[in-house]
Tab-separated table of C-alpha atoms and ligand atoms in Angstrom:
chain	number	residue	atom	x	y	z
A	1	UNK	CA	-32.818	10.937	21.274
A	2	UNK	CA	-32.979	12.936	23.956
A	3	UNK	CA	-30.915	11.586	26.780
A	4	UNK	CA	-31.110	12.478	30.650
A	5	UNK	CA	-28.047	14.726	30.205
A	6	UNK	CA	-29.015	16.613	27.399
A	7	UNK	CA	-30.989	20.249	27.078
A	8	UNK	CA	-33.513	18.684	25.091
A	9	UNK	CA	-34.261	16.277	27.943
A	10	UNK	CA	-34.416	19.083	30.301
A	11	UNK	CA	-37.037	21.714	29.264
A	12	UNK	CA	-36.717	23.500	32.364
A	13	UNK	CA	-32.981	24.195	31.798
A	14	UNK	CA	-31.942	27.526	30.439
A	15	UNK	CA	-31.624	27.298	26.827
A	16	UNK	CA	-27.930	27.130	25.483
A	17	UNK	CA	-26.570	30.485	25.169
A	18	UNK	CA	-26.156	32.110	21.730
A	19	UNK	CA	-22.901	31.513	19.739
A	20	UNK	CA	-21.098	34.585	20.484
A	21	UNK	CA	-21.996	34.968	23.933
A	22	UNK	CA	-19.224	35.806	26.273
A	23	UNK	CA	-17.121	36.957	23.319
A	24	UNK	CA	-16.384	40.219	25.381
A	25	UNK	CA	-14.816	37.855	28.062
A	26	UNK	CA	-10.981	37.741	27.824
A	27	UNK	CA	-10.240	33.953	26.866
A	28	UNK	CA	-9.607	31.665	24.340
A	29	UNK	CA	-11.646	28.671	22.418
A	30	UNK	CA	-8.928	26.458	22.000
A	31	UNK	CA	-8.870	23.963	19.187
A	32	UNK	CA	-11.989	22.868	16.894
A	33	UNK	CA	-14.449	20.341	18.446
A	34	UNK	CA	-12.433	19.806	21.714
A	35	UNK	CA	-11.616	23.464	22.745
A	36	UNK	CA	-9.159	23.690	25.640
A	37	UNK	CA	-10.364	20.392	27.181
A	38	UNK	CA	-7.249	18.386	26.323
A	39	UNK	CA	-4.805	20.944	28.044
A	40	UNK	CA	-7.147	21.593	30.680
A	41	UNK	CA	-7.207	17.674	31.672
A	42	UNK	CA	-3.481	16.985	31.055
A	43	UNK	CA	-2.647	19.331	33.846
A	44	UNK	CA	-5.405	21.495	35.368
A	45	UNK	CA	-3.367	23.671	37.282
A	46	UNK	CA	-1.022	24.588	34.859
A	47	UNK	CA	-3.462	25.572	32.441
A	48	UNK	CA	-5.144	27.899	35.095
A	49	UNK	CA	-1.981	29.676	35.766
A	50	UNK	CA	-1.356	30.227	31.779
A	51	UNK	CA	-4.778	31.605	31.562
A	52	UNK	CA	-4.626	33.839	34.424
A	53	UNK	CA	-1.010	35.085	33.627
A	54	UNK	CA	-2.284	35.982	30.201
A	55	UNK	CA	-6.169	37.154	30.805
A	56	UNK	CA	-6.432	37.610	34.827
A	57	UNK	CA	-8.394	35.952	37.279
A	58	UNK	CA	-11.691	35.554	35.162
A	59	UNK	CA	-11.295	34.117	31.849
A	60	UNK	CA	-13.191	32.336	29.326
A	61	UNK	CA	-12.466	28.963	28.043
A	62	UNK	CA	-14.304	26.057	25.891
A	63	UNK	CA	-14.153	22.855	27.579
A	64	UNK	CA	-16.648	19.863	27.547
A	65	UNK	CA	-18.645	21.199	24.528
A	66	UNK	CA	-19.130	24.743	25.438
A	67	UNK	CA	-17.745	27.986	26.507
A	68	UNK	CA	-17.562	28.575	30.334
A	69	UNK	CA	-16.215	31.023	32.514
A	70	UNK	CA	-13.281	30.566	35.244
A	71	UNK	CA	-13.944	32.682	38.313
A	72	UNK	CA	-10.830	32.501	40.462
A	73	UNK	CA	-10.128	33.253	44.124
A	74	UNK	CA	-11.812	33.071	47.322
A	75	UNK	CA	-14.207	35.697	46.396
A	76	UNK	CA	-15.311	34.135	43.265
A	77	UNK	CA	-15.682	31.040	45.632
A	78	UNK	CA	-17.841	32.609	48.161
A	79	UNK	CA	-20.183	34.123	45.363
A	80	UNK	CA	-20.796	31.001	43.698
A	81	UNK	CA	-20.781	28.270	46.727
A	82	UNK	CA	-22.424	30.467	49.178
A	83	UNK	CA	-24.542	31.844	46.607
A	84	UNK	CA	-26.575	34.513	49.002
A	85	UNK	CA	-28.740	35.598	45.969
A	86	UNK	CA	-29.735	31.999	44.649
A	87	UNK	CA	-28.087	32.986	41.374
A	88	UNK	CA	-26.439	29.562	40.821
A	89	UNK	CA	-27.985	26.334	39.672
A	90	UNK	CA	-25.790	23.178	40.982
A	91	UNK	CA	-28.216	20.954	38.711
A	92	UNK	CA	-27.755	22.940	35.223
A	93	UNK	CA	-23.947	23.221	36.328
A	94	UNK	CA	-23.574	19.052	37.028
A	95	UNK	CA	-25.924	18.295	34.919
A	96	UNK	CA	-24.780	17.960	31.671
A	97	UNK	CA	-21.819	15.694	33.149
A	98	UNK	CA	-23.867	13.318	35.753
A	99	UNK	CA	-27.255	13.202	34.576
A	100	UNK	CA	-27.221	10.180	32.661
A	101	UNK	CA	-25.872	7.903	35.382
A	102	UNK	CA	-26.697	10.049	38.251
A	103	UNK	CA	-29.640	11.798	37.781
A	104	UNK	CA	-31.618	13.300	40.702
A	105	UNK	CA	-28.461	13.212	43.153
A	106	UNK	CA	-28.474	15.909	45.628
A	107	UNK	CA	-25.741	17.796	43.526
A	108	UNK	CA	-28.669	17.691	40.628
A	109	UNK	CA	-31.088	19.354	42.542
A	110	UNK	CA	-31.644	22.916	43.320
A	111	UNK	CA	-33.136	25.307	46.116
A	112	UNK	CA	-36.627	24.096	48.072
A	113	UNK	CA	-36.176	20.529	46.504
A	114	UNK	CA	-32.512	20.173	47.100
A	115	UNK	CA	-33.101	21.655	50.881
A	116	UNK	CA	-36.080	19.056	51.646
A	117	UNK	CA	-34.082	15.883	50.367
A	118	UNK	CA	-30.743	16.795	51.690
A	119	UNK	CA	-32.564	17.387	55.123
A	120	UNK	CA	-34.463	13.932	54.627
A	121	UNK	CA	-30.871	12.139	54.022
A	122	UNK	CA	-29.166	13.847	56.700
A	123	UNK	CA	-30.507	11.232	59.394
A	124	UNK	CA	-27.907	9.013	58.069
A	125	UNK	CA	-24.847	10.933	59.218
A	126	UNK	CA	-25.818	12.104	62.704
A	127	UNK	CA	-23.612	11.211	65.480
A	128	UNK	CA	-25.469	7.996	66.501
A	129	UNK	CA	-25.281	6.251	62.970
A	130	UNK	CA	-21.722	7.643	62.859
A	131	UNK	CA	-20.755	5.900	65.957
A	132	UNK	CA	-22.157	2.440	64.577
A	133	UNK	CA	-19.903	3.089	61.319
A	134	UNK	CA	-17.010	4.094	63.621
A	135	UNK	CA	-17.139	0.295	64.871
A	136	UNK	CA	-17.640	-1.193	61.406
A	137	UNK	CA	-14.809	0.799	60.011
A	138	UNK	CA	-12.291	-0.222	62.980
A	139	UNK	CA	-13.019	-3.688	62.593
A	140	UNK	CA	-12.757	-3.721	58.813
A	141	UNK	CA	-9.341	-1.411	58.523
A	142	UNK	CA	-7.644	-3.446	61.263
A	143	UNK	CA	-8.409	-6.575	59.675
A	144	UNK	CA	-6.803	-5.361	56.532
A	145	UNK	CA	-3.897	-3.456	57.458
A	146	UNK	CA	-1.915	-7.003	58.673
A	147	UNK	CA	-2.509	-8.111	54.789
A	148	UNK	CA	-0.112	-5.008	53.719
A	149	UNK	CA	2.578	-5.541	56.679
A	150	UNK	CA	6.034	-6.178	55.459
A	151	UNK	CA	5.137	-5.851	51.939
A	152	UNK	CA	5.623	-3.498	48.787
A	153	UNK	CA	1.861	-2.469	47.693
A	154	UNK	CA	0.508	-0.598	45.115
A	155	UNK	CA	-1.144	1.815	47.814
A	156	UNK	CA	-3.774	3.179	45.287
A	157	UNK	CA	-5.641	0.119	44.211
A	158	UNK	CA	-5.366	-1.183	47.703
A	159	UNK	CA	-7.041	1.235	49.409
A	160	UNK	CA	-9.636	1.698	46.795
A	161	UNK	CA	-10.760	-2.106	47.050
A	162	UNK	CA	-10.446	-1.346	50.842
A	163	UNK	CA	-13.094	1.474	50.587
A	164	UNK	CA	-15.408	-0.441	48.444
A	165	UNK	CA	-15.239	-3.489	51.048
A	166	UNK	CA	-15.856	-1.097	53.719
A	167	UNK	CA	-18.814	0.358	52.242
A	168	UNK	CA	-20.415	-3.020	51.808
A	169	UNK	CA	-21.123	-2.932	55.427
A	170	UNK	CA	-21.733	0.952	56.155
A	171	UNK	CA	-23.516	1.977	52.948
A	172	UNK	CA	-25.186	-1.383	52.051
A	173	UNK	CA	-25.411	-3.494	55.241
A	174	UNK	CA	-24.263	-6.869	53.243
A	175	UNK	CA	-21.142	-8.452	54.123
A	176	UNK	CA	-17.837	-8.506	51.709
A	177	UNK	CA	-18.462	-11.146	49.448
A	178	UNK	CA	-19.837	-12.037	46.051
A	179	UNK	CA	-23.231	-9.815	46.093
A	180	UNK	CA	-20.678	-6.731	47.266
A	181	UNK	CA	-18.306	-7.487	44.731
A	182	UNK	CA	-20.930	-7.123	42.184
A	183	UNK	CA	-23.044	-4.341	43.434
A	184	UNK	CA	-19.228	-2.530	43.757
A	185	UNK	CA	-18.009	-3.244	40.168
A	186	UNK	CA	-21.439	-1.963	38.992
A	187	UNK	CA	-20.774	1.577	40.697
A	188	UNK	CA	-16.889	1.422	39.070
A	189	UNK	CA	-18.462	1.227	35.992
A	190	UNK	CA	-20.854	4.022	36.355
A	191	UNK	CA	-18.119	6.685	37.474
A	192	UNK	CA	-16.210	5.498	34.594
A	193	UNK	CA	-19.073	6.450	32.565
A	194	UNK	CA	-19.149	9.925	33.671
A	195	UNK	CA	-15.677	10.815	32.602
A	196	UNK	CA	-16.240	8.761	29.229
A	197	UNK	CA	-15.061	10.900	26.300
A	198	UNK	CA	-18.106	9.758	24.426
A	199	UNK	CA	-21.237	10.985	25.782
A	200	UNK	CA	-23.791	8.604	24.232
A	201	UNK	CA	-24.242	4.920	25.425
A	202	UNK	CA	-22.967	3.477	22.068
A	203	UNK	CA	-21.969	-0.259	21.948
A	204	UNK	CA	-18.359	-0.787	23.778
A	205	UNK	CA	-18.194	2.705	25.141
A	206	UNK	CA	-17.655	3.324	29.072
A	207	UNK	CA	-21.061	4.987	28.737
A	208	UNK	CA	-22.899	1.882	27.658
A	209	UNK	CA	-21.478	-0.126	30.276
A	210	UNK	CA	-22.484	2.769	32.716
A	211	UNK	CA	-25.983	2.909	31.478
A	212	UNK	CA	-26.119	-1.169	32.193
A	213	UNK	CA	-24.652	-1.054	35.464
A	214	UNK	CA	-27.163	2.000	36.515
A	215	UNK	CA	-29.989	-0.582	35.213
A	216	UNK	CA	-28.607	-3.605	37.577
A	217	UNK	CA	-28.335	-1.151	40.552
A	218	UNK	CA	-31.563	0.524	40.175
A	219	UNK	CA	-33.211	-3.252	40.064
A	220	UNK	CA	-30.783	-4.372	43.055
A	221	UNK	CA	-31.752	-1.117	45.116
A	222	UNK	CA	-35.454	-1.336	44.187
A	223	UNK	CA	-35.839	-4.978	44.965
A	224	UNK	CA	-34.492	-4.234	48.340
A	225	UNK	CA	-36.378	-1.314	49.543
A	226	UNK	CA	-39.336	-3.381	51.253
A	227	UNK	CA	-37.177	-5.474	53.384
A	228	UNK	CA	-34.780	-2.537	54.522
A	229	UNK	CA	-37.923	-0.699	55.562
A	230	UNK	CA	-39.432	-3.071	57.438
A	231	UNK	CA	-36.142	-4.298	59.078
A	232	UNK	CA	-33.966	-2.147	61.720
A	233	UNK	CA	-30.369	-2.097	59.536
A	234	UNK	CA	-28.513	0.817	60.583
A	235	UNK	CA	-26.333	1.344	57.349
A	236	UNK	CA	-26.832	4.196	55.209
A	237	UNK	CA	-29.154	2.051	52.671
A	238	UNK	CA	-31.735	1.151	55.563
A	239	UNK	CA	-31.576	4.465	57.366
A	240	UNK	CA	-32.616	6.290	53.922
A	241	UNK	CA	-35.482	3.623	53.010
A	242	UNK	CA	-36.909	4.741	56.754
A	243	UNK	CA	-36.073	8.112	56.499
A	244	UNK	CA	-39.063	10.444	56.649
A	245	UNK	CA	-39.979	14.036	55.253
A	246	UNK	CA	-41.089	16.775	57.418
A	247	UNK	CA	-44.820	15.695	56.317
A	248	UNK	CA	-43.888	11.931	57.899
A	249	UNK	CA	-43.996	10.516	54.339
A	250	UNK	CA	-41.159	8.215	53.026
A	251	UNK	CA	-38.872	8.695	50.081
A	252	UNK	CA	-40.335	6.688	46.807
A	253	UNK	CA	-38.429	3.697	45.468
A	254	UNK	CA	-37.000	5.785	42.867
A	255	UNK	CA	-35.990	8.541	45.172
A	256	UNK	CA	-34.122	6.041	47.143
A	257	UNK	CA	-32.388	4.423	44.553
A	258	UNK	CA	-31.153	7.490	42.837
A	259	UNK	CA	-30.018	8.834	46.390
A	260	UNK	CA	-28.208	5.680	46.970
A	261	UNK	CA	-26.295	5.521	43.644
A	262	UNK	CA	-25.431	9.253	44.079
A	263	UNK	CA	-23.865	8.885	47.473
A	264	UNK	CA	-21.900	5.597	46.750
A	265	UNK	CA	-20.417	7.679	44.001
A	266	UNK	CA	-19.905	10.832	46.098
A	267	UNK	CA	-18.266	8.755	48.666
A	268	UNK	CA	-15.580	5.993	46.719
A	269	UNK	CA	-13.235	8.036	44.817
A	270	UNK	CA	-13.265	11.158	46.856
A	271	UNK	CA	-12.273	9.003	50.352
A	272	UNK	CA	-9.747	6.947	47.999
A	273	UNK	CA	-8.185	9.996	46.360
A	274	UNK	CA	-7.653	11.786	49.803
A	275	UNK	CA	-6.331	8.744	51.823
A	276	UNK	CA	-3.877	8.182	48.401
A	277	UNK	CA	-2.845	11.853	48.531
A	278	UNK	CA	-2.138	11.875	52.424
A	279	UNK	CA	-0.069	8.355	52.255
A	280	UNK	CA	1.893	9.755	49.653
A	281	UNK	CA	2.516	13.142	51.411
A	282	UNK	CA	3.379	11.311	54.567
A	283	UNK	CA	5.756	9.065	52.611
A	284	UNK	CA	7.571	12.326	51.640
A	285	UNK	CA	7.378	14.033	54.930
A	286	UNK	CA	8.656	11.386	57.379
A	287	UNK	CA	8.802	13.550	60.440
A	288	UNK	CA	5.280	14.298	60.002
A	289	UNK	CA	4.350	10.398	60.297
A	290	UNK	CA	6.687	10.302	63.468
A	291	UNK	CA	4.206	13.306	64.999
A	292	UNK	CA	1.079	11.712	64.116
A	293	UNK	CA	2.394	8.240	65.560
A	294	UNK	CA	3.209	9.992	68.937
A	295	UNK	CA	-0.203	11.467	69.274
A	296	UNK	CA	-2.076	8.398	68.496
A	297	UNK	CA	0.149	6.312	70.809
A	298	UNK	CA	-0.771	9.089	73.338
A	299	UNK	CA	-4.075	8.113	73.429
A	300	UNK	CA	-3.228	4.932	75.617
A	301	UNK	CA	-5.563	2.757	73.580
A	302	UNK	CA	-2.899	-0.074	73.578
A	303	UNK	CA	-3.588	-1.208	70.007
A	304	UNK	CA	-7.246	-1.499	70.471
A	305	UNK	CA	-9.845	0.470	68.283
A	306	UNK	CA	-10.187	4.104	68.207
A	307	UNK	CA	-13.636	4.716	69.896
A	308	UNK	CA	-15.861	7.334	68.653
A	309	UNK	CA	-15.868	9.571	71.362
A	310	UNK	CA	-12.096	10.171	71.247
A	311	UNK	CA	-11.721	10.558	67.293
A	312	UNK	CA	-11.578	14.186	67.847
A	313	UNK	CA	-8.619	13.953	69.804
A	314	UNK	CA	-6.172	13.476	66.812
A	315	UNK	CA	-5.696	16.947	66.097
A	316	UNK	CA	-2.467	16.685	64.147
A	317	UNK	CA	-4.153	14.197	62.247
A	318	UNK	CA	-6.994	16.517	61.377
A	319	UNK	CA	-4.303	19.293	60.238
A	320	UNK	CA	-2.772	16.761	58.101
A	321	UNK	CA	-5.842	15.515	56.461
A	322	UNK	CA	-6.614	19.254	55.739
A	323	UNK	CA	-3.344	20.127	54.339
A	324	UNK	CA	-3.380	17.040	52.256
A	325	UNK	CA	-7.106	18.177	50.465
A	326	UNK	CA	-5.452	21.440	49.958
A	327	UNK	CA	-2.859	20.277	48.374
A	328	UNK	CA	-4.422	17.600	46.195
A	329	UNK	CA	-8.467	18.585	46.695
A	330	UNK	CA	-10.195	15.128	45.387
A	331	UNK	CA	-12.936	17.608	43.514
A	332	UNK	CA	-10.649	20.433	41.849
A	333	UNK	CA	-13.227	22.117	40.264
A	334	UNK	CA	-17.118	22.660	41.020
A	335	UNK	CA	-19.259	23.697	38.032
A	336	UNK	CA	-22.652	25.764	38.324
A	337	UNK	CA	-24.969	27.721	35.825
A	338	UNK	CA	-25.843	31.336	36.448
A	339	UNK	CA	-29.610	31.457	36.359
A	340	UNK	CA	-29.741	35.434	35.893
A	341	UNK	CA	-27.389	38.115	34.619
A	342	UNK	CA	-24.576	38.867	37.066
A	343	UNK	CA	-21.280	41.097	37.396
A	344	UNK	CA	-18.340	39.778	38.837
A	345	UNK	CA	-14.329	41.401	38.611
A	346	UNK	CA	-15.818	44.172	36.339
A	347	UNK	CA	-17.390	41.937	33.662
A	348	UNK	CA	-20.975	41.222	32.964
A	349	UNK	CA	-22.178	37.691	32.303
A	350	UNK	CA	-25.831	36.966	30.883
A	351	UNK	CA	-28.199	34.153	32.229
A	352	UNK	CA	-27.303	30.627	31.203
A	353	UNK	CA	-23.396	31.392	31.742
A	354	UNK	CA	-21.795	27.958	32.866
A	355	UNK	CA	-19.211	29.169	35.494
A	356	UNK	CA	-16.463	27.183	37.617
A	357	UNK	CA	-15.058	27.176	41.265
A	358	UNK	CA	-11.380	26.279	41.181
A	359	UNK	CA	-10.853	25.006	44.844
A	360	UNK	CA	-7.391	23.535	43.301
A	361	UNK	CA	-6.120	27.052	41.942
A	362	UNK	CA	-7.186	28.804	45.331
A	363	UNK	CA	-5.414	26.519	47.463
A	364	UNK	CA	-2.095	27.491	45.893
A	365	UNK	CA	-2.552	31.060	45.983
A	366	UNK	CA	0.417	32.712	47.421
A	367	UNK	CA	-1.540	35.363	48.990
A	368	UNK	CA	-3.649	33.361	51.174
A	369	UNK	CA	-0.495	30.245	51.625
A	370	UNK	CA	2.846	31.280	51.778
A	371	UNK	CA	5.327	28.528	50.145
A	372	UNK	CA	1.804	26.944	48.788
A	373	UNK	CA	3.682	23.782	47.387
A	374	UNK	CA	5.043	23.127	50.928
A	375	UNK	CA	3.062	20.409	53.218
A	376	UNK	CA	2.625	21.771	56.688
A	377	UNK	CA	-0.278	20.925	58.509
A	378	UNK	CA	0.081	23.729	60.964
A	379	UNK	CA	-1.598	25.883	58.264
A	380	UNK	CA	-4.657	24.697	59.957
A	381	UNK	CA	-4.399	25.567	63.626
A	382	UNK	CA	-7.641	27.237	64.769
A	383	UNK	CA	-5.861	30.415	64.800
A	384	UNK	CA	-4.236	30.812	61.372
A	385	UNK	CA	-7.998	29.345	59.941
A	386	UNK	CA	-9.305	32.224	61.673
A	387	UNK	CA	-6.862	34.918	59.964
A	388	UNK	CA	-7.413	33.457	56.862
A	389	UNK	CA	-10.420	34.045	53.833
A	390	UNK	CA	-12.853	31.524	54.772
A	391	UNK	CA	-13.311	30.368	51.505
A	392	UNK	CA	-9.504	30.124	50.700
A	393	UNK	CA	-10.169	26.446	51.281
A	394	UNK	CA	-12.696	24.819	49.973
A	395	UNK	CA	-11.991	20.958	49.726
A	396	UNK	CA	-15.760	20.035	50.554
A	397	UNK	CA	-17.323	22.872	48.629
A	398	UNK	CA	-19.415	25.527	50.767
A	399	UNK	CA	-23.319	27.107	51.172
A	400	UNK	CA	-26.142	24.847	50.582
A	401	UNK	CA	-24.272	21.904	48.821
A	402	UNK	CA	-21.397	21.569	51.217
A	403	UNK	CA	-20.319	17.783	51.122
A	404	UNK	CA	-22.809	15.890	53.160
A	405	UNK	CA	-20.281	13.252	53.891
A	406	UNK	CA	-17.416	15.370	55.079
A	407	UNK	CA	-17.684	13.870	58.780
A	408	UNK	CA	-18.007	10.313	57.001
A	409	UNK	CA	-14.591	11.224	55.489
A	410	UNK	CA	-12.910	12.530	58.537
A	411	UNK	CA	-14.072	9.658	60.473
A	412	UNK	CA	-12.739	7.185	57.727
A	413	UNK	CA	-9.568	8.876	57.518
A	414	UNK	CA	-8.494	9.044	61.029
A	415	UNK	CA	-9.615	5.419	61.809
A	416	UNK	CA	-7.351	4.522	58.993
A	417	UNK	CA	-4.351	6.471	59.671
A	418	UNK	CA	-4.657	5.538	63.350
A	419	UNK	CA	-4.525	1.710	62.665
A	420	UNK	CA	-1.909	2.134	60.155
A	421	UNK	CA	0.736	4.611	61.787
A	422	UNK	CA	0.550	3.009	65.207
A	423	UNK	CA	1.681	-0.082	63.805
A	424	UNK	CA	3.536	0.438	60.700
A	425	UNK	CA	5.399	3.434	58.696
A	426	UNK	CA	4.955	4.120	54.856
A	427	UNK	CA	8.221	4.142	52.938
A	428	UNK	CA	7.732	5.438	49.283
A	429	UNK	CA	8.888	2.714	46.770
A	430	UNK	CA	8.500	4.426	43.499
A	431	UNK	CA	10.791	5.957	41.444
A	432	UNK	CA	11.171	9.503	42.616
A	433	UNK	CA	8.238	12.176	43.069
A	434	UNK	CA	4.474	10.526	42.475
A	435	UNK	CA	3.209	11.220	38.989
A	436	UNK	CA	-0.192	12.661	39.325
A	437	UNK	CA	-3.341	12.332	37.196
A	438	UNK	CA	-5.338	15.281	38.134
A	439	UNK	CA	-8.391	14.431	36.313
A	440	UNK	CA	-11.138	13.909	36.760
A	441	UNK	CA	-10.379	12.550	40.494
A	442	UNK	CA	-6.624	12.834	41.228
A	443	UNK	CA	-4.690	9.275	41.343
A	444	UNK	CA	-1.266	8.474	41.296
A	445	UNK	CA	-0.264	7.445	37.727
A	446	UNK	CA	2.062	4.826	39.162
A	447	UNK	CA	-0.613	3.334	41.681
A	448	UNK	CA	1.819	4.699	44.239
A	449	UNK	CA	4.230	1.970	45.285
A	450	UNK	CA	5.001	1.637	49.000
A	451	UNK	CA	6.604	-0.441	51.688
A	452	UNK	CA	4.587	-0.733	54.705
A	453	UNK	CA	7.003	-1.321	57.451
A	454	UNK	CA	6.261	-2.543	60.964
A	455	UNK	CA	7.575	-0.358	63.594
A	456	UNK	CA	8.093	-1.340	67.196
B	1	HEM	C1	-12.080	13.985	51.152
B	1	HEM	C2	-13.459	13.061	50.892
B	1	HEM	C3	-14.737	14.161	50.183
B	1	HEM	C4	-14.422	15.160	49.342
B	1	HEM	C5	-13.375	16.066	49.047
B	1	HEM	C6	-15.993	15.685	48.704
B	1	HEM	C7	-16.003	16.650	48.331
B	1	HEM	C8	-17.311	17.244	47.900
B	1	HEM	C9	-17.575	18.303	47.404
B	1	HEM	C10	-16.389	19.463	46.731
B	1	HEM	C11	-18.785	18.779	47.136
B	1	HEM	C12	-19.984	19.941	46.710
B	1	HEM	C13	-20.202	19.925	45.139
B	1	HEM	C14	-21.010	21.202	44.697
B	1	HEM	O1	-20.738	21.999	45.579
B	1	HEM	O2	-21.484	21.087	43.712
B	1	HEM	C15	-19.377	17.293	47.787
B	1	HEM	C16	-21.082	17.187	47.606
B	1	HEM	C17	-21.506	16.333	48.185
B	1	HEM	N1	-20.427	14.867	48.798
B	1	HEM	FE1	-18.755	15.004	49.169
B	1	HEM	N2	-16.682	14.893	49.480
B	1	HEM	C18	-16.003	13.665	50.041
B	1	HEM	C19	-16.572	12.507	50.562
B	1	HEM	C20	-17.937	12.473	50.517
B	1	HEM	C21	-18.497	10.980	51.102
B	1	HEM	C22	-17.540	10.266	51.829
B	1	HEM	C23	-19.883	11.141	51.138
B	1	HEM	C24	-20.916	10.360	51.278
B	1	HEM	C25	-20.915	9.402	52.758
B	1	HEM	C26	-20.094	12.280	50.171
B	1	HEM	C27	-21.239	12.683	49.853
B	1	HEM	C28	-21.685	14.073	49.303
B	1	HEM	C29	-23.015	14.565	49.006
B	1	HEM	C30	-24.213	13.755	49.290
B	1	HEM	C31	-22.847	15.721	48.422
B	1	HEM	C32	-23.857	16.549	47.670
B	1	HEM	C33	-24.225	17.651	48.657
B	1	HEM	C34	-25.740	18.486	48.341
B	1	HEM	O3	-25.717	18.717	47.119
B	1	HEM	O4	-26.366	19.051	49.189
B	1	HEM	N3	-19.075	12.906	50.052
B	1	HEM	N4	-18.484	16.458	48.403
């Protein structure tokens, strides 16, 4: 049976490359069946470093069922992400991983269709709606932090729950409560499915739960569309229901459902991961907590909310967040598929080659980042940024598919740390250094125990 993520179900994809394609590229196929997948998943950075040391910055490996090529470094990032010649397909890169539960999301589209849908969805990320999300985020975050105050908490699950609860208001336009909890659980199940080792929806697998969750959400969103179209809600869902294309037409119900599912997936774990990483790094660097707190208190807001118009004044917080995304990018690698033959780094690649952008590797190249393992937010002053290759830092990707929600991510992060650090300090409470699981989205294996201690 053909499933949505398979070649059989997608006759418009280029056929599978023939066996033996890419034999000329240095690299390895790893173990029978699993290839190099396990080594890559266990420690992606150690794997890339070992491969580069052995084969150079262009190498072949075999993971998740097929051969692919890693092209490392800022020039390669620019080639694939900026994609001046429309050479690379995002749909055919991500499709085998995401199509079963997140078909037709923005990252699963290419070129003209992608551009048109992206433009339609972007209404939900313009300044006016962002202002309203800021109000909701301020209220939700300010209400939650007192519950953590003076306690030792596992930070990762706590902020994951908070992000889900906040999404109920900003994304769905419903209050926290049983309905929001059910929708959220369905998202969690769908995300789990995308990384399940078993790629078919067999009984008792994460994929089966994911496919069922998707059916629930398709029904949930689909049933709600007419009322949202008629209403005046300013949450993301309502806005997308009312959004129009250039010719004035509305998105169909199916399109809305697919875009909403994808947006929620793209937002949840990335925000959760990056806020967790920043808490971990600030825990290890208390002098930076003090610097950020001083900047925040300098706004003179007397403990009130952080207004949307003043968010940009938190310059050091912005640098610290960018430095966090450098060290621990939530999306460490981005797949693409070549639609035509191309050459790079002295090698020729046939049409159909799966290629990967590796943000995590580029972010620690000592040529661009002196002392790459050191947390130093001042790497992101405007002068430092101007002096560096533009594609040395790509946590949000680049080019046509650059993260549509990046301003939302900046907004939530700054409001979160504003409420946390003006009132509290983060004190690490784990055993030594945080143990990270990097695949598929970085998270601390111990949940990141911290004490949230009141200041002042
Ligand atoms: C720190 C948080 C985030 C990170 C690191 C991140 C990272 C990324 C990356 C790397 C891509 C590009 C993938 C590619 O080129 O194939 C992307 C795309 C996308 N992101 Fe984010 N993201 C974050 C938060 C969000 C949020 C909060 C939202 C929604 C509110 C969102 C929505 C999207 C969407 C819709 C796309 C697809 C854009 C397109 O294909 O045109 N992301 N994100």
